[in-house]
CSV table of C-alpha atoms in Angstrom, one decimal:
chain,number,residue,atom,x,y,z
A,21,MET,CA,1.5,-9.0,0.4
A,22,THR,CA,4.4,-9.9,-1.4
A,23,GLU,CA,7.6,-9.5,0.4
A,24,ARG,CA,11.8,-9.0,-1.1
A,25,ASP,CA,14.3,-10.0,0.6
A,26,GLY,CA,16.5,-6.7,-0.7
A,27,PRO,CA,15.5,-3.3,-1.4
A,28,SER,CA,13.6,-2.3,-5.1
A,29,TYR,CA,15.4,0.9,-5.6
A,30,ASP,CA,19.2,1.6,-5.4
A,31,LEU,CA,20.2,3.8,-2.3
A,32,LEU,CA,22.6,5.5,-4.7
A,33,GLU,CA,20.4,6.5,-7.2
A,34,VAL,CA,17.5,7.2,-4.3
A,35,GLN,CA,20.1,10.0,-3.0
A,36,TYR,CA,21.3,11.5,-6.3
A,37,LEU,CA,17.6,12.2,-6.8
A,38,VAL,CA,17.0,13.2,-3.3
A,39,ARG,CA,20.5,16.0,-3.5
A,40,ARG,CA,19.1,16.8,-6.2
A,41,GLY,CA,15.8,17.7,-5.1
A,42,ARG,CA,13.3,15.4,-6.6
A,43,VAL,CA,11.3,14.2,-3.9
A,44,ALA,CA,7.4,14.2,-2.7
A,45,THR,CA,5.6,13.4,0.0
A,46,THR,CA,2.0,13.2,0.4
A,47,VAL,CA,-0.4,14.8,2.7
A,48,GLU,CA,-0.4,12.2,5.2
A,49,VAL,CA,2.6,11.9,5.3
A,50,GLN,CA,3.2,16.2,6.4
A,51,ARG,CA,0.8,15.4,9.0
A,52,THR,CA,2.5,12.9,10.5
A,53,MET,CA,5.9,15.1,10.3
A,54,THR,CA,3.6,17.4,12.1
A,55,ARG,CA,2.5,15.3,14.4
A,56,ASP,CA,5.8,13.8,15.2
A,57,GLU,CA,7.6,17.0,15.2
A,58,LEU,CA,10.1,16.2,12.2
A,59,SER,CA,10.9,18.4,9.8
A,60,VAL,CA,12.0,18.6,5.9
A,61,ALA,CA,15.4,18.5,6.6
A,62,ASP,CA,15.0,16.1,9.0
A,63,LEU,CA,13.8,14.2,5.8
A,64,ILE,CA,16.5,14.9,3.3
A,65,ALA,CA,19.0,14.6,6.0
A,66,THR,CA,17.7,10.6,7.0
A,67,LEU,CA,17.1,9.8,2.9
A,68,LEU,CA,21.1,11.2,2.2
A,69,ARG,CA,21.9,9.1,5.6
A,70,LEU,CA,20.3,5.6,4.7
A,71,THR,CA,22.8,2.7,4.7
A,72,GLU,CA,22.2,-1.1,3.6
A,73,VAL,CA,22.1,-1.6,7.7
A,74,ASP,CA,19.0,1.0,7.9
A,75,PHE,CA,16.8,-1.7,5.2
A,76,HIS,CA,14.1,-3.4,6.8
A,77,LYS,CA,12.0,-5.0,3.9
A,78,SER,CA,10.5,-4.3,0.0
A,79,MET,CA,6.7,-4.8,0.1
A,80,LEU,CA,4.5,-4.7,-2.6
A,81,SER,CA,2.2,-1.7,-3.2
A,82,GLU,CA,-1.3,-2.5,-1.3
A,83,ARG,CA,-3.3,0.6,-3.3
A,84,ASP,CA,-1.9,-0.9,-6.7
A,85,GLY,CA,-1.0,-4.0,-6.6
A,86,ARG,CA,1.9,-3.3,-9.0
A,87,SER,CA,4.6,-1.0,-7.3
A,88,MET,CA,7.4,-2.1,-4.6
A,89,LEU,CA,7.8,0.0,-1.8
A,90,ASP,CA,10.9,-0.1,0.1
A,91,VAL,CA,11.0,0.0,4.4
A,92,TYR,CA,13.6,1.1,6.2
A,93,ARG,CA,14.4,2.1,9.9
A,94,PRO,CA,17.0,4.3,10.3
A,95,PHE,CA,17.5,6.2,13.8
A,96,LEU,CA,17.3,9.7,13.8
A,97,VAL,CA,19.2,11.6,16.4
A,98,LYS,CA,17.6,9.2,19.7
A,99,ALA,CA,14.1,8.2,17.7
A,100,ARG,CA,13.7,5.3,15.2
A,101,ILE,CA,12.4,6.1,11.9
A,102,TYR,CA,10.1,4.4,9.8
A,103,LEU,CA,10.9,5.4,6.2
A,104,LYS,CA,8.6,4.0,3.2
A,105,PHE,CA,9.2,5.2,0.0
A,106,LYS,CA,9.4,4.4,-3.8
A,107,LEU,CA,10.7,6.2,-7.5
A,108,THR,CA,8.0,7.8,-9.5
A,109,PRO,CA,7.3,5.0,-13.0
A,110,ASP,CA,9.3,7.6,-15.0
A,111,ARG,CA,12.3,7.5,-12.0
A,112,ASP,CA,12.7,10.4,-12.0
A,113,ARG,CA,11.6,11.8,-7.9
A,114,VAL,CA,10.9,9.5,-4.9
A,115,LEU,CA,7.8,9.4,-3.4
A,116,VAL,CA,7.6,9.2,0.5
A,117,LEU,CA,5.1,7.6,1.7
A,118,SER,CA,5.7,7.3,5.1
A,119,PHE,CA,8.1,9.4,7.8
A,120,LYS,CA,7.4,8.7,11.5
A,121,LYS,CA,8.7,7.5,14.6
A,122,ASP,CA,8.7,4.2,14.6
A,123,THR,CA,6.9,2.6,17.9
A,124,SER,CA,6.7,-1.0,17.0
A,125,ARG,CA,9.3,-2.6,18.8
């Protein structure tokens, strides 16, 4: 899997889309949010509070081999979060592919 040193997506652009309500999640993200007792409000707040310091890595999607995915590891209350997303091809929506409590050390 190919990784990059910096984000693939401009954080200001991502947060602009989030403020406009242009966010989508997968069914798997909804399941893990329920399991980890995280809400949509938590997701939105986390996306809006992201900073460069929270950036972890940018990686090539295993699914399609073309899309880059940005991974952030911010804190939400007292838990570290693992958040992975990409912009849709038309760059009109943030697609969240992972939003869960980070259990890695």
